[in-house]
């Protein structure tokens, strides 16, 4: 599950570079036939906080800097997912406490929490649906935090 979410994000970030010059949407296919559609420009900016899972809102006062959203399909069906990056003036520990409480109420039971060289990382996934999960990364900045939310909603 974590591999699938991270894979979707990596494909999205790489694909974002591919579509920067070519237009609104790009489809990337993996070796196993999995397909990820990546939106860029005005298509990507249509992804808003409303597209995030209900338990994973943008931190209050967060300023969205970038988004990538799409639908991937492969041998296990299709799933909707994406990535959103935003900044906030609050310290990483305060932001992490907010997201831990959201994850506690999410129904996602498979959880990890780590501090990797000052970057706080949290993942949560469903034991019943391997295509449903989130990753929250909170990096310290000079005046607050940079937050990256990566999510997969399972069946699209």
CSV table of C-alpha atoms in Angstrom, one decimal:
chain,number,residue,atom,x,y,z
A,1,UNK,CA,0.0,0.0,0.0
A,2,UNK,CA,2.7,2.5,1.0
A,3,UNK,CA,4.6,1.5,-2.1
A,4,UNK,CA,1.5,2.2,-4.3
A,5,UNK,CA,0.9,5.6,-2.8
A,6,UNK,CA,4.6,6.6,-3.0
A,7,UNK,CA,4.7,5.2,-6.5
A,8,UNK,CA,1.7,7.3,-7.6
A,9,UNK,CA,3.4,10.4,-6.1
A,10,UNK,CA,6.7,9.7,-7.8
A,11,UNK,CA,5.0,9.0,-11.2
A,12,UNK,CA,3.1,12.2,-10.6
A,13,UNK,CA,6.1,14.3,-9.9
A,14,UNK,CA,8.1,12.9,-12.8
A,15,UNK,CA,5.0,13.3,-15.0
A,16,UNK,CA,4.5,16.9,-14.0
A,17,UNK,CA,7.8,17.6,-15.6
A,18,UNK,CA,6.7,15.9,-18.8
A,19,UNK,CA,3.5,17.9,-19.0
A,20,UNK,CA,4.9,21.3,-18.1
A,21,UNK,CA,5.5,22.0,-21.8
A,22,UNK,CA,2.9,19.9,-23.4
A,23,UNK,CA,-0.5,20.9,-22.1
A,24,UNK,CA,-3.2,20.1,-19.6
A,25,UNK,CA,-3.0,16.3,-19.2
A,26,UNK,CA,-0.5,13.5,-19.6
A,27,UNK,CA,-1.0,9.8,-19.2
A,28,UNK,CA,2.0,7.7,-18.0
A,29,UNK,CA,1.9,3.9,-18.2
A,30,UNK,CA,3.9,1.6,-16.0
A,31,UNK,CA,5.6,-1.7,-17.0
A,32,UNK,CA,2.6,-3.7,-15.6
A,33,UNK,CA,0.1,-1.7,-17.5
A,34,UNK,CA,-0.8,0.6,-14.7
A,35,UNK,CA,-1.9,4.0,-16.0
A,36,UNK,CA,-1.6,7.4,-14.2
A,37,UNK,CA,-3.2,10.5,-15.6
A,38,UNK,CA,-1.5,13.7,-14.5
A,39,UNK,CA,-3.1,17.2,-14.7
A,40,UNK,CA,-1.0,20.3,-15.1
A,41,UNK,CA,-1.7,24.0,-15.5
A,42,UNK,CA,-5.4,25.0,-15.2
A,43,UNK,CA,-6.4,21.3,-15.0
A,44,UNK,CA,-4.2,20.7,-11.9
A,45,UNK,CA,-5.2,23.9,-10.2
A,46,UNK,CA,-8.8,22.7,-10.3
A,47,UNK,CA,-7.8,20.2,-7.6
A,48,UNK,CA,-8.6,21.9,-4.3
A,49,UNK,CA,-8.9,21.0,-0.7
A,50,UNK,CA,-12.3,19.6,-1.6
A,51,UNK,CA,-10.5,16.8,-3.5
A,52,UNK,CA,-8.7,15.6,-0.4
A,53,UNK,CA,-10.2,12.8,1.7
A,54,UNK,CA,-12.6,14.3,4.3
A,55,UNK,CA,-10.4,13.4,7.2
A,56,UNK,CA,-7.3,15.0,5.6
A,57,UNK,CA,-8.0,18.7,5.3
A,58,UNK,CA,-5.5,21.4,4.5
A,59,UNK,CA,-4.1,22.7,7.8
A,60,UNK,CA,-6.0,25.8,8.9
A,61,UNK,CA,-4.4,28.8,7.3
A,62,UNK,CA,-2.2,26.7,5.0
A,63,UNK,CA,-1.4,28.3,1.6
A,64,UNK,CA,-1.5,25.7,-1.2
A,65,UNK,CA,1.5,25.9,-3.5
A,66,UNK,CA,1.1,23.0,-5.8
A,67,UNK,CA,-1.2,20.0,-6.6
A,68,UNK,CA,-1.1,16.9,-8.7
A,69,UNK,CA,-4.2,14.7,-9.0
A,70,UNK,CA,-5.2,11.8,-11.1
A,71,UNK,CA,-6.7,8.4,-11.6
A,72,UNK,CA,-4.5,5.3,-12.0
A,73,UNK,CA,-5.7,2.0,-13.3
A,74,UNK,CA,-4.0,-1.4,-13.4
A,75,UNK,CA,-4.6,-5.0,-12.6
A,76,UNK,CA,-6.4,-4.3,-9.3
A,77,UNK,CA,-8.8,-1.7,-10.8
A,78,UNK,CA,-8.6,2.1,-10.6
A,79,UNK,CA,-7.9,4.5,-7.8
A,80,UNK,CA,-8.1,8.3,-7.4
A,81,UNK,CA,-5.2,9.9,-5.7
A,82,UNK,CA,-3.0,12.9,-5.6
A,83,UNK,CA,-0.5,15.1,-3.9
A,84,UNK,CA,-0.8,18.6,-2.4
A,85,UNK,CA,1.9,20.8,-1.1
A,86,UNK,CA,1.2,23.8,1.1
A,87,UNK,CA,3.0,26.0,3.7
A,88,UNK,CA,2.0,27.3,7.1
A,89,UNK,CA,3.5,29.6,9.7
A,90,UNK,CA,3.0,27.0,12.4
A,91,UNK,CA,5.8,24.8,13.8
A,92,UNK,CA,6.0,21.1,12.5
A,93,UNK,CA,5.1,19.7,16.0
A,94,UNK,CA,1.9,21.7,16.0
A,95,UNK,CA,1.0,20.6,12.4
A,96,UNK,CA,1.8,17.0,13.2
A,97,UNK,CA,-0.5,17.0,16.3
A,98,UNK,CA,-3.3,18.3,14.0
A,99,UNK,CA,-2.8,15.5,11.5
A,100,UNK,CA,-2.3,12.8,14.1
A,101,UNK,CA,-5.8,13.6,15.5
A,102,UNK,CA,-7.3,13.5,12.0
A,103,UNK,CA,-5.6,10.1,11.3
A,104,UNK,CA,-6.9,8.8,14.6
A,105,UNK,CA,-10.5,9.4,13.4
A,106,UNK,CA,-9.9,8.2,9.8
A,107,UNK,CA,-10.6,4.5,10.2
A,108,UNK,CA,-7.2,3.8,8.7
A,109,UNK,CA,-5.7,1.3,11.1
A,110,UNK,CA,-2.2,0.6,9.7
A,111,UNK,CA,-0.1,3.5,11.0
A,112,UNK,CA,3.5,4.6,11.1
A,113,UNK,CA,5.1,7.7,12.5
A,114,UNK,CA,8.7,8.7,12.0
A,115,UNK,CA,11.1,11.6,12.3
A,116,UNK,CA,13.6,11.5,9.4
A,117,UNK,CA,16.3,14.1,9.9
A,118,UNK,CA,13.7,16.6,11.2
A,119,UNK,CA,11.0,15.8,8.6
A,120,UNK,CA,8.0,14.3,10.4
A,121,UNK,CA,6.4,11.5,8.3
A,122,UNK,CA,3.1,9.8,9.0
A,123,UNK,CA,1.4,7.1,7.0
A,124,UNK,CA,-2.0,5.5,7.4
A,125,UNK,CA,-3.7,2.8,5.4
A,126,UNK,CA,-6.7,0.5,5.4
A,127,UNK,CA,-6.2,-3.1,6.4
A,128,UNK,CA,-9.2,-4.0,4.2
A,129,UNK,CA,-8.5,-1.8,1.1
A,130,UNK,CA,-4.8,-1.8,0.0
A,131,UNK,CA,-5.6,1.1,-2.3
A,132,UNK,CA,-6.7,3.5,0.4
A,133,UNK,CA,-4.2,5.5,2.4
A,134,UNK,CA,-2.3,8.7,3.0
A,135,UNK,CA,1.1,10.0,3.7
A,136,UNK,CA,1.8,13.3,5.5
A,137,UNK,CA,5.3,14.8,5.4
A,138,UNK,CA,6.0,17.9,7.5
A,139,UNK,CA,9.3,19.7,6.9
A,140,UNK,CA,10.5,22.6,9.0
A,141,UNK,CA,11.0,25.9,7.2
A,142,UNK,CA,12.5,29.2,8.5
A,143,UNK,CA,9.1,30.6,9.3
A,144,UNK,CA,6.9,27.5,9.8
A,145,UNK,CA,6.4,24.2,7.9
A,146,UNK,CA,6.1,22.8,4.4
A,147,UNK,CA,3.5,20.0,4.3
A,148,UNK,CA,3.0,17.4,1.6
A,149,UNK,CA,-0.1,15.3,1.6
A,150,UNK,CA,-0.2,12.2,-0.7
A,151,UNK,CA,-3.4,10.3,-0.8
A,152,UNK,CA,-5.1,7.4,-2.6
A,153,UNK,CA,-8.9,7.0,-2.2
A,154,UNK,CA,-9.1,3.4,-3.6
A,155,UNK,CA,-11.8,2.8,-6.2
A,156,UNK,CA,-12.3,5.9,-8.4
